[in-house]
């Protein structure tokens, strides 16, 4: 029996005792994860102290501590010295903002210079004047109208993706395509290889799909092929997720020789390869890009994320896929969306066919170069990105005693929103970083103010007691 009576004692989280089975720490951890993912426990909720929860559940204190530690390693919860344990925001979800956050400088959520609207507005007006506009409002063509898919195929050929309109579909953004791929091509419990730090929304989607993400060790060139080979043999991987150009969040770009090596491993183990590519900016600078799709055309889904760079708000992404993925992927598109907005897809098509898309990318690349120069001046220690036109930067942090979520909260109180490394990993991070979305502030002056606040914060907290590994 518990030492204390809990009849009139409040606990912020009360798990169902009847569902606890041996090993107790594991079922308790699973129950806590389920309540966080479902939204029953909202981000920022303070959890009961381990000793009080152990008393209530009639378990050992160490059992509850083990359960909390498991959830902490998954970045579901975090601790603040002297204050307690709290529920983390789900990966990709911004922290709740106070009512006085109107002037908050956005360095967390990556936006693509949203203040450049003139070409988008002009393309929208042109679309509305077309004689066949009424056809776009029909409840047909779930994968996109033929001329829209043809425009997408033409756009992707510039990224070394040789496809046609029959193997092209239009999704409501890259995240939507990624969700459709996970739900349609993978089974519950399948394992997918990812970088040690990877796209945060992939982490959330994989959890909802019950797909296990397996981090692969990497270096400054991306995943290490030998490490991927080892995990294919020991973990039975079914797929792999890659962001070959200026990967989110690390800004790493995979060189062509490393792509060849990774593609050989993927081919040998028949991995379903999801290539999330924001090549648009890179194309303008290099012109010699080679895709994974061109190397593995029969097992790769290519997500053309350069459309996000053109206009975040349109939520239109083209995807290329092989014949073997056609039926399951298009079924998933239909069941998730019915269809993507034909009007938005037509605006994107107008941008591409009129030549405005390429000009818009070029304009944004110049702005991004200017902002990267500002970052290099204020933070010379920031990781050099795979492209000088990167929209975000990856800043190393010391292993001090301040938790990632606490860093975000403290900076938010100082007027800046940032995202730290805990959001981007499925394992306990061995390094600490901060991703800075430098394309999101409305001006260079605003960017400089935000970066200087971050710099002062880091300098002030260097006096904190460092964490022990």
CSV table of C-alpha atoms in Angstrom, one decimal:
chain,number,residue,atom,x,y,z
A,1,UNK,CA,0.0,0.0,0.0
A,2,UNK,CA,1.2,3.5,-0.7
A,3,UNK,CA,2.6,5.4,2.3
A,4,UNK,CA,0.5,8.4,1.5
A,5,UNK,CA,-3.2,8.6,0.6
A,6,UNK,CA,-3.8,10.0,-2.9
A,7,UNK,CA,-7.6,10.3,-2.5
A,8,UNK,CA,-7.4,14.1,-2.3
A,9,UNK,CA,-3.8,14.6,-3.6
A,10,UNK,CA,-3.3,16.0,-7.1
A,11,UNK,CA,-0.9,14.3,-9.5
A,12,UNK,CA,-0.6,16.0,-12.9
A,13,UNK,CA,-0.3,12.5,-14.5
A,14,UNK,CA,-2.1,9.5,-13.2
A,15,UNK,CA,-1.4,6.3,-15.2
A,16,UNK,CA,-3.8,3.4,-15.1
A,17,UNK,CA,-2.3,0.9,-12.5
A,18,UNK,CA,-4.2,-2.0,-14.1
A,19,UNK,CA,-2.3,-1.7,-17.3
A,20,UNK,CA,1.2,-2.0,-15.7
A,21,UNK,CA,2.9,-5.3,-16.4
A,22,UNK,CA,6.4,-6.5,-16.1
A,23,UNK,CA,8.8,-5.1,-16.8
A,24,UNK,CA,7.1,-2.2,-15.1
A,25,UNK,CA,9.5,0.5,-16.1
A,26,UNK,CA,8.9,-0.3,-19.8
A,27,UNK,CA,5.1,-0.3,-19.6
A,28,UNK,CA,5.2,2.9,-17.6
A,29,UNK,CA,7.4,4.5,-20.2
A,30,UNK,CA,5.1,3.4,-23.0
A,31,UNK,CA,2.1,4.8,-21.1
A,32,UNK,CA,3.8,8.1,-20.7
A,33,UNK,CA,4.8,8.3,-24.3
A,34,UNK,CA,1.3,7.4,-25.5
A,35,UNK,CA,-0.3,10.2,-23.4
A,36,UNK,CA,2.3,12.7,-24.7
A,37,UNK,CA,1.9,11.7,-28.4
A,38,UNK,CA,-1.9,11.7,-28.1
A,39,UNK,CA,-2.0,15.2,-26.6
A,40,UNK,CA,-3.4,14.1,-23.3
A,41,UNK,CA,-0.3,15.6,-21.7
A,42,UNK,CA,0.4,18.9,-23.4
A,43,UNK,CA,3.9,20.4,-23.8
A,44,UNK,CA,5.1,22.2,-20.7
A,45,UNK,CA,3.1,20.0,-18.3
A,46,UNK,CA,5.1,19.4,-15.1
A,47,UNK,CA,5.2,15.7,-14.3
A,48,UNK,CA,4.9,14.2,-10.8
A,49,UNK,CA,8.2,13.8,-9.0
A,50,UNK,CA,9.5,10.2,-9.3
A,51,UNK,CA,9.1,9.5,-5.6
A,52,UNK,CA,5.5,10.6,-5.4
A,53,UNK,CA,4.6,8.7,-8.6
A,54,UNK,CA,6.4,5.6,-7.3
A,55,UNK,CA,4.4,5.9,-4.0
A,56,UNK,CA,1.1,6.2,-5.8
A,57,UNK,CA,1.8,3.2,-8.1
A,58,UNK,CA,3.4,1.1,-5.4
A,59,UNK,CA,6.6,0.7,-7.4
A,60,UNK,CA,10.2,1.3,-6.5
A,61,UNK,CA,11.6,4.7,-7.0
A,62,UNK,CA,14.3,3.4,-9.4
A,63,UNK,CA,11.6,1.8,-11.6
A,64,UNK,CA,9.9,5.2,-12.1
A,65,UNK,CA,13.3,6.8,-12.7
A,66,UNK,CA,14.1,4.2,-15.4
A,67,UNK,CA,10.8,5.0,-17.1
A,68,UNK,CA,11.5,8.7,-17.0
A,69,UNK,CA,15.0,8.2,-18.3
A,70,UNK,CA,13.7,6.2,-21.3
A,71,UNK,CA,11.3,9.0,-22.2
A,72,UNK,CA,14.0,11.6,-21.7
A,73,UNK,CA,16.3,9.7,-24.2
A,74,UNK,CA,13.4,10.0,-26.7
A,75,UNK,CA,13.2,13.7,-26.0
A,76,UNK,CA,9.6,13.3,-24.8
A,77,UNK,CA,10.4,15.0,-21.5
A,78,UNK,CA,13.2,17.1,-20.1
A,79,UNK,CA,14.4,18.2,-16.6
A,80,UNK,CA,15.2,21.6,-15.2
A,81,UNK,CA,17.5,21.6,-12.2
A,82,UNK,CA,15.6,22.7,-9.1
A,83,UNK,CA,12.2,22.9,-10.9
A,84,UNK,CA,11.3,19.3,-12.0
A,85,UNK,CA,10.5,17.3,-15.1
A,86,UNK,CA,8.4,18.7,-18.0
A,87,UNK,CA,6.7,17.4,-21.2
A,88,UNK,CA,8.7,18.5,-24.3
A,89,UNK,CA,7.0,19.9,-27.4
A,90,UNK,CA,6.6,17.2,-30.0
A,91,UNK,CA,9.3,17.4,-32.7
A,92,UNK,CA,8.6,20.2,-35.1
A,93,UNK,CA,6.0,21.8,-32.9
A,94,UNK,CA,6.8,25.4,-31.8
A,95,UNK,CA,6.7,26.2,-28.1
A,96,UNK,CA,3.6,28.0,-27.0
A,97,UNK,CA,4.0,31.7,-27.3
A,98,UNK,CA,2.8,34.3,-24.8
A,99,UNK,CA,0.3,36.9,-25.7
A,100,UNK,CA,3.0,39.5,-25.8
A,101,UNK,CA,5.1,37.7,-28.4
A,102,UNK,CA,4.0,39.8,-31.4
A,103,UNK,CA,7.5,41.2,-31.8
A,104,UNK,CA,9.2,37.8,-31.4
A,105,UNK,CA,12.1,37.3,-33.9
A,106,UNK,CA,11.6,34.0,-35.7
A,107,UNK,CA,14.8,32.0,-36.0
A,108,UNK,CA,13.1,28.6,-35.3
A,109,UNK,CA,10.6,27.9,-38.1
A,110,UNK,CA,12.2,28.0,-41.5
A,111,UNK,CA,10.5,30.3,-44.0
A,112,UNK,CA,11.6,31.1,-47.5
A,113,UNK,CA,11.7,34.9,-47.5
A,114,UNK,CA,7.9,35.2,-47.3
A,115,UNK,CA,8.1,39.0,-47.8
A,116,UNK,CA,8.8,38.4,-51.6
A,117,UNK,CA,5.2,38.1,-52.8
A,118,UNK,CA,5.0,40.1,-56.1
A,119,UNK,CA,5.8,37.1,-58.5
A,120,UNK,CA,3.3,34.9,-56.6
A,121,UNK,CA,0.6,37.5,-56.7
A,122,UNK,CA,1.2,38.1,-60.4
A,123,UNK,CA,1.1,34.4,-61.2
A,124,UNK,CA,-2.1,34.1,-59.2
A,125,UNK,CA,-3.8,36.9,-61.2
A,126,UNK,CA,-2.7,35.3,-64.5
A,127,UNK,CA,-4.2,32.0,-63.4
A,128,UNK,CA,-7.5,33.6,-62.5
A,129,UNK,CA,-7.7,35.1,-66.0
A,130,UNK,CA,-7.3,31.8,-67.8
A,131,UNK,CA,-10.3,30.5,-69.8
A,132,UNK,CA,-10.3,27.0,-68.2
A,133,UNK,CA,-10.2,28.2,-64.6
A,134,UNK,CA,-13.6,26.5,-63.9
A,135,UNK,CA,-12.0,23.1,-64.6
A,136,UNK,CA,-9.6,23.6,-61.7
A,137,UNK,CA,-12.5,23.6,-59.3
A,138,UNK,CA,-13.7,20.1,-60.3
A,139,UNK,CA,-13.4,17.1,-58.0
A,140,UNK,CA,-11.2,15.2,-60.4
A,141,UNK,CA,-7.5,14.3,-61.0
A,142,UNK,CA,-6.3,13.4,-57.5
A,143,UNK,CA,-2.7,13.3,-58.6
A,144,UNK,CA,-3.0,16.7,-60.4
A,145,UNK,CA,-4.1,17.7,-63.9
A,146,UNK,CA,-2.0,16.4,-66.8
A,147,UNK,CA,-0.4,19.7,-67.7
A,148,UNK,CA,0.5,20.4,-64.1
A,149,UNK,CA,2.2,17.0,-63.7
A,150,UNK,CA,4.0,17.6,-67.0
A,151,UNK,CA,5.3,21.0,-65.7
A,152,UNK,CA,6.4,19.2,-62.6
A,153,UNK,CA,8.2,16.5,-64.6
A,154,UNK,CA,9.9,19.3,-66.6
A,155,UNK,CA,11.0,21.1,-63.5
A,156,UNK,CA,12.4,17.9,-61.9
A,157,UNK,CA,14.4,17.0,-65.0
A,158,UNK,CA,16.6,20.1,-64.2
A,159,UNK,CA,17.4,18.3,-60.9
A,160,UNK,CA,18.6,15.2,-62.8
A,161,UNK,CA,15.3,13.3,-62.2
A,162,UNK,CA,14.2,11.8,-65.5
A,163,UNK,CA,10.5,11.1,-65.1
A,164,UNK,CA,7.3,11.7,-67.0
A,165,UNK,CA,3.8,12.9,-66.2
A,166,UNK,CA,2.6,9.4,-65.5
A,167,UNK,CA,5.2,8.9,-62.8
A,168,UNK,CA,4.7,12.4,-61.2
A,169,UNK,CA,2.1,13.4,-58.6
A,170,UNK,CA,1.3,16.6,-56.8
A,171,UNK,CA,1.2,16.6,-53.0
A,172,UNK,CA,0.2,19.3,-50.5
A,173,UNK,CA,3.8,19.9,-49.5
A,174,UNK,CA,6.9,17.7,-48.9
A,175,UNK,CA,5.6,16.7,-45.5
A,176,UNK,CA,2.4,15.4,-47.0
A,177,UNK,CA,4.3,13.3,-49.6
A,178,UNK,CA,6.5,12.0,-46.8
A,179,UNK,CA,3.5,10.9,-44.8
A,180,UNK,CA,1.9,9.2,-47.8
A,181,UNK,CA,5.2,7.3,-48.4
A,182,UNK,CA,5.6,6.1,-44.9
A,183,UNK,CA,1.9,5.0,-44.6
A,184,UNK,CA,1.8,3.2,-48.0
A,185,UNK,CA,5.2,1.6,-48.4
A,186,UNK,CA,6.1,0.6,-44.9
A,187,UNK,CA,4.6,-1.7,-42.3
A,188,UNK,CA,4.3,-1.3,-38.6
A,189,UNK,CA,7.6,-1.9,-36.9
A,190,UNK,CA,9.7,-1.4,-40.1
A,191,UNK,CA,13.0,0.3,-39.6
A,192,UNK,CA,14.3,3.3,-41.6
A,193,UNK,CA,17.8,4.7,-41.7
A,194,UNK,CA,18.2,8.4,-41.0
A,195,UNK,CA,21.0,10.8,-40.2
A,196,UNK,CA,22.0,11.3,-36.6
A,197,UNK,CA,20.2,14.7,-36.8
A,198,UNK,CA,17.3,14.6,-39.2
A,199,UNK,CA,14.2,16.5,-40.3
A,200,UNK,CA,12.0,16.9,-37.1
A,201,UNK,CA,8.7,16.3,-38.8
A,202,UNK,CA,9.9,13.0,-40.1
A,203,UNK,CA,10.4,12.0,-36.5
A,204,UNK,CA,6.8,12.9,-35.6
A,205,UNK,CA,5.4,11.2,-38.7
A,206,UNK,CA,7.4,8.0,-38.0
A,207,UNK,CA,6.0,7.8,-34.5
A,208,UNK,CA,2.5,8.2,-35.7
A,209,UNK,CA,3.2,5.5,-38.4
A,210,UNK,CA,4.9,3.2,-35.8
A,211,UNK,CA,8.1,3.1,-37.9
A,212,UNK,CA,11.4,2.9,-36.1
A,213,UNK,CA,14.0,5.4,-37.2
A,214,UNK,CA,17.6,4.1,-36.9
A,215,UNK,CA,20.3,6.8,-36.8
A,216,UNK,CA,23.4,6.2,-38.9
A,217,UNK,CA,26.8,7.7,-37.9
A,218,UNK,CA,28.0,10.3,-40.3
A,219,UNK,CA,30.8,12.8,-40.9
A,220,UNK,CA,31.0,16.1,-42.8
A,221,UNK,CA,30.1,14.3,-46.0
A,222,UNK,CA,26.9,12.7,-44.7
A,223,UNK,CA,26.1,9.1,-43.7
A,224,UNK,CA,29.1,6.8,-43.6
A,225,UNK,CA,28.4,3.9,-46.1
A,226,UNK,CA,30.1,1.3,-43.9
A,227,UNK,CA,27.9,2.3,-40.9
A,228,UNK,CA,24.8,2.0,-43.1
A,229,UNK,CA,26.0,-1.4,-44.4
A,230,UNK,CA,26.5,-2.6,-40.8
A,231,UNK,CA,23.0,-1.5,-39.8
A,232,UNK,CA,21.4,-3.1,-42.9
A,233,UNK,CA,22.9,-6.4,-41.8
A,234,UNK,CA,22.2,-6.1,-38.0
A,235,UNK,CA,18.9,-4.2,-38.0
A,236,UNK,CA,17.1,-5.4,-41.1
A,237,UNK,CA,16.5,-1.9,-42.5
A,238,UNK,CA,13.6,-1.5,-44.9
A,239,UNK,CA,14.2,2.0,-46.0
A,240,UNK,CA,16.3,5.2,-45.9
A,241,UNK,CA,15.6,8.9,-45.7
A,242,UNK,CA,18.1,11.3,-47.2
A,243,UNK,CA,18.3,15.0,-47.7
A,244,UNK,CA,21.3,15.2,-50.0
A,245,UNK,CA,21.6,19.0,-50.3
A,246,UNK,CA,21.9,21.3,-47.4
A,247,UNK,CA,20.2,18.7,-45.1
A,248,UNK,CA,17.8,20.0,-42.5
A,249,UNK,CA,19.0,20.7,-39.9
A,250,UNK,CA,22.8,20.1,-40.3
A,251,UNK,CA,23.3,22.0,-43.7
A,252,UNK,CA,25.5,19.1,-44.8
A,253,UNK,CA,25.6,18.3,-48.6
A,254,UNK,CA,26.6,14.8,-49.8
A,255,UNK,CA,29.3,14.9,-52.4
A,256,UNK,CA,28.9,12.8,-55.6
A,257,UNK,CA,31.4,10.1,-54.6
A,258,UNK,CA,29.6,9.5,-51.3
A,259,UNK,CA,26.3,9.4,-53.1
A,260,UNK,CA,27.7,6.6,-55.3
A,261,UNK,CA,28.8,4.6,-52.2
A,262,UNK,CA,25.5,5.0,-50.4
A,263,UNK,CA,23.5,4.1,-53.5
A,264,UNK,CA,25.5,0.9,-53.8
A,265,UNK,CA,24.5,-0.1,-50.2
A,266,UNK,CA,20.8,0.9,-50.9
A,267,UNK,CA,20.8,-1.2,-54.0
A,268,UNK,CA,22.4,-4.2,-52.4
A,269,UNK,CA,19.8,-4.2,-49.6
A,270,UNK,CA,16.9,-3.0,-51.7
A,271,UNK,CA,16.1,-0.1,-49.4
A,272,UNK,CA,13.1,2.0,-50.2
A,273,UNK,CA,14.9,5.4,-50.7
A,274,UNK,CA,13.1,8.6,-49.9
A,275,UNK,CA,15.1,11.5,-51.4
A,276,UNK,CA,13.9,14.9,-50.0
A,277,UNK,CA,15.7,17.5,-52.1
A,278,UNK,CA,15.8,21.3,-52.0
A,279,UNK,CA,18.1,21.4,-55.0
A,280,UNK,CA,16.6,24.5,-56.5
A,281,UNK,CA,19.0,27.0,-54.9
A,282,UNK,CA,22.0,24.6,-55.3
A,283,UNK,CA,21.2,24.2,-59.1
A,284,UNK,CA,21.7,27.9,-59.7
A,285,UNK,CA,25.1,27.8,-58.1
A,286,UNK,CA,26.6,24.5,-59.3
A,287,UNK,CA,24.7,23.1,-62.3
A,288,UNK,CA,26.3,19.7,-61.9
A,289,UNK,CA,23.8,18.1,-59.5
A,290,UNK,CA,23.2,14.3,-59.7
A,291,UNK,CA,20.3,12.8,-57.8
A,292,UNK,CA,19.8,9.5,-56.0
A,293,UNK,CA,16.8,9.0,-58.2
A,294,UNK,CA,19.1,8.8,-61.2
A,295,UNK,CA,21.2,6.2,-59.4
A,296,UNK,CA,18.3,4.1,-58.1
A,297,UNK,CA,15.2,4.9,-60.3
A,298,UNK,CA,13.4,1.7,-59.4
A,299,UNK,CA,13.4,2.1,-55.6
A,300,UNK,CA,13.5,5.9,-55.0
A,301,UNK,CA,10.7,8.4,-54.3
A,302,UNK,CA,12.0,11.9,-55.2
A,303,UNK,CA,10.4,14.8,-53.3
A,304,UNK,CA,11.0,18.0,-55.1
A,305,UNK,CA,11.2,20.4,-52.2
A,306,UNK,CA,12.5,23.3,-54.2
A,307,UNK,CA,8.8,24.4,-54.6
A,308,UNK,CA,8.8,25.1,-50.9
A,309,UNK,CA,11.6,27.6,-51.5
A,310,UNK,CA,9.4,29.3,-54.1
A,311,UNK,CA,6.4,29.8,-51.8
A,312,UNK,CA,5.8,28.1,-48.5
A,313,UNK,CA,2.1,29.0,-48.4
A,314,UNK,CA,1.1,27.3,-51.7
A,315,UNK,CA,1.9,23.9,-50.1
A,316,UNK,CA,2.6,22.3,-53.5
A,317,UNK,CA,5.3,19.7,-54.0
A,318,UNK,CA,6.0,17.5,-57.0
A,319,UNK,CA,7.1,13.9,-56.5
A,320,UNK,CA,8.6,11.4,-58.9
A,321,UNK,CA,8.3,7.6,-58.3
A,322,UNK,CA,8.9,4.3,-60.0
A,323,UNK,CA,6.1,2.1,-61.4
A,324,UNK,CA,6.3,-0.3,-58.5
A,325,UNK,CA,5.2,2.5,-56.0
A,326,UNK,CA,2.5,3.9,-58.2
A,327,UNK,CA,-0.6,2.2,-56.8
A,328,UNK,CA,0.2,2.3,-53.1
A,329,UNK,CA,1.5,5.9,-53.2
A,330,UNK,CA,-1.4,7.3,-55.2
A,331,UNK,CA,-3.9,5.4,-53.0
A,332,UNK,CA,-2.3,7.1,-50.0
A,333,UNK,CA,-2.5,10.5,-51.7
A,334,UNK,CA,-6.2,10.0,-52.3
A,335,UNK,CA,-7.0,8.7,-48.8
A,336,UNK,CA,-5.0,11.5,-47.1
A,337,UNK,CA,-6.0,14.4,-49.3
A,338,UNK,CA,-8.6,13.3,-51.9
A,339,UNK,CA,-6.5,15.8,-54.0
A,340,UNK,CA,-4.1,18.7,-53.7
A,341,UNK,CA,-5.6,22.2,-54.4
A,342,UNK,CA,-5.8,22.5,-58.2
A,343,UNK,CA,-5.7,26.3,-57.9
A,344,UNK,CA,-2.4,26.2,-55.9
A,345,UNK,CA,-1.0,23.6,-58.3
A,346,UNK,CA,-1.9,25.8,-61.2
A,347,UNK,CA,-0.2,28.9,-59.7
A,348,UNK,CA,2.9,26.8,-59.2
A,349,UNK,CA,2.7,25.6,-62.8
A,350,UNK,CA,2.3,29.2,-64.0
A,351,UNK,CA,5.5,30.1,-62.1
A,352,UNK,CA,7.4,27.3,-63.7
A,353,UNK,CA,6.3,27.7,-67.3
A,354,UNK,CA,6.6,31.5,-67.3
A,355,UNK,CA,10.2,31.4,-66.1
A,356,UNK,CA,9.3,33.3,-62.9
A,357,UNK,CA,10.2,30.3,-60.7
A,358,UNK,CA,13.9,30.3,-61.8
A,359,UNK,CA,14.1,34.0,-61.4
A,360,UNK,CA,12.5,33.8,-57.9
A,361,UNK,CA,15.0,31.2,-56.8
A,362,UNK,CA,17.8,33.3,-58.0
A,363,UNK,CA,16.5,36.4,-56.1
A,364,UNK,CA,16.2,34.4,-52.9
A,365,UNK,CA,19.6,32.8,-53.4
A,366,UNK,CA,21.2,36.3,-53.4
A,367,UNK,CA,19.3,37.3,-50.2
A,368,UNK,CA,20.4,34.1,-48.6
A,369,UNK,CA,24.0,34.8,-49.4
A,370,UNK,CA,23.8,38.2,-47.8
A,371,UNK,CA,22.3,36.7,-44.6
A,372,UNK,CA,24.9,33.9,-44.5
A,373,UNK,CA,27.6,36.6,-44.5
A,374,UNK,CA,25.9,38.1,-41.5
A,375,UNK,CA,25.9,34.8,-39.6
A,376,UNK,CA,29.6,34.2,-40.5
A,377,UNK,CA,30.5,37.6,-39.0
A,378,UNK,CA,28.6,37.1,-35.8
A,379,UNK,CA,29.1,33.3,-35.4
A,380,UNK,CA,32.4,32.4,-37.1
A,381,UNK,CA,32.1,29.0,-35.3
A,382,UNK,CA,28.9,28.1,-37.1
A,383,UNK,CA,29.1,25.1,-39.4
A,384,UNK,CA,29.9,26.0,-43.0
A,385,UNK,CA,26.8,25.0,-45.0
A,386,UNK,CA,26.8,22.8,-48.1
A,387,UNK,CA,25.6,25.9,-50.1
A,388,UNK,CA,26.4,29.5,-49.4
A,389,UNK,CA,22.7,30.2,-50.1
A,390,UNK,CA,21.5,28.1,-47.2
A,391,UNK,CA,18.2,29.3,-45.6
A,392,UNK,CA,19.3,28.1,-42.1
A,393,UNK,CA,22.5,27.5,-40.2
A,394,UNK,CA,23.7,24.9,-37.7
A,395,UNK,CA,25.4,26.4,-34.6
A,396,UNK,CA,27.4,24.2,-32.1
A,397,UNK,CA,26.6,24.7,-28.4
A,398,UNK,CA,28.6,23.8,-25.4
A,399,UNK,CA,27.4,21.0,-23.1
A,400,UNK,CA,26.3,23.2,-20.3
A,401,UNK,CA,23.7,22.4,-17.6
A,402,UNK,CA,20.8,24.2,-19.5
A,403,UNK,CA,18.4,21.7,-21.2
A,404,UNK,CA,17.6,22.3,-24.9
A,405,UNK,CA,13.9,23.1,-24.1
A,406,UNK,CA,15.0,25.4,-21.4
A,407,UNK,CA,17.3,27.2,-23.8
A,408,UNK,CA,14.4,27.7,-26.2
A,409,UNK,CA,12.2,29.0,-23.3
A,410,UNK,CA,14.8,31.4,-22.0
A,411,UNK,CA,15.5,32.8,-25.5
A,412,UNK,CA,11.8,33.2,-26.2
A,413,UNK,CA,11.5,35.3,-23.0
A,414,UNK,CA,14.3,37.5,-24.6
A,415,UNK,CA,12.3,37.8,-27.8
A,416,UNK,CA,13.8,35.1,-30.1
A,417,UNK,CA,12.4,31.8,-31.2
A,418,UNK,CA,15.0,29.1,-31.9
A,419,UNK,CA,15.1,25.3,-32.3
A,420,UNK,CA,17.7,23.2,-30.6
A,421,UNK,CA,19.3,19.8,-31.4
A,422,UNK,CA,16.9,17.7,-29.2
A,423,UNK,CA,14.1,18.3,-31.8
A,424,UNK,CA,16.1,16.6,-34.5
A,425,UNK,CA,17.2,13.3,-33.2
A,426,UNK,CA,15.7,10.0,-32.1
A,427,UNK,CA,18.6,9.1,-29.9
A,428,UNK,CA,20.3,11.0,-27.0
A,429,UNK,CA,22.4,13.6,-28.8
A,430,UNK,CA,26.1,13.3,-28.5
A,431,UNK,CA,26.5,16.9,-29.7
A,432,UNK,CA,24.5,20.0,-29.0
A,433,UNK,CA,23.5,22.5,-31.7
A,434,UNK,CA,21.0,25.2,-32.5
A,435,UNK,CA,19.4,25.6,-35.9
A,436,UNK,CA,19.0,29.2,-36.9
A,437,UNK,CA,16.4,29.9,-39.6
A,438,UNK,CA,18.1,33.0,-41.1
A,439,UNK,CA,15.6,33.3,-44.0
A,440,UNK,CA,12.6,33.9,-41.6
A,441,UNK,CA,13.2,37.4,-40.2
A,442,UNK,CA,11.7,40.2,-42.3
A,443,UNK,CA,15.0,42.1,-42.7
A,444,UNK,CA,18.7,41.9,-42.2
A,445,UNK,CA,18.4,44.3,-39.3
A,446,UNK,CA,15.9,42.0,-37.6
A,447,UNK,CA,18.2,39.0,-38.2
A,448,UNK,CA,21.2,40.8,-36.7
A,449,UNK,CA,19.2,41.7,-33.6
A,450,UNK,CA,18.1,38.1,-33.2
A,451,UNK,CA,21.6,36.7,-33.7
A,452,UNK,CA,23.1,39.2,-31.2
A,453,UNK,CA,20.5,38.2,-28.6
A,454,UNK,CA,21.5,34.5,-29.1
A,455,UNK,CA,25.2,35.4,-28.9
A,456,UNK,CA,24.8,37.3,-25.7
A,457,UNK,CA,22.7,34.4,-24.3
A,458,UNK,CA,25.4,31.8,-25.1
A,459,UNK,CA,28.1,34.1,-23.6
A,460,UNK,CA,26.2,34.6,-20.4
A,461,UNK,CA,25.4,30.9,-20.0
A,462,UNK,CA,29.0,29.8,-20.4
A,463,UNK,CA,29.4,30.3,-16.7
A,464,UNK,CA,26.7,27.5,-16.1
A,465,UNK,CA,28.0,24.3,-14.6
A,466,UNK,CA,28.7,22.0,-17.5
A,467,UNK,CA,26.8,18.7,-17.9
A,468,UNK,CA,28.6,15.4,-17.2
A,469,UNK,CA,28.4,12.8,-19.9
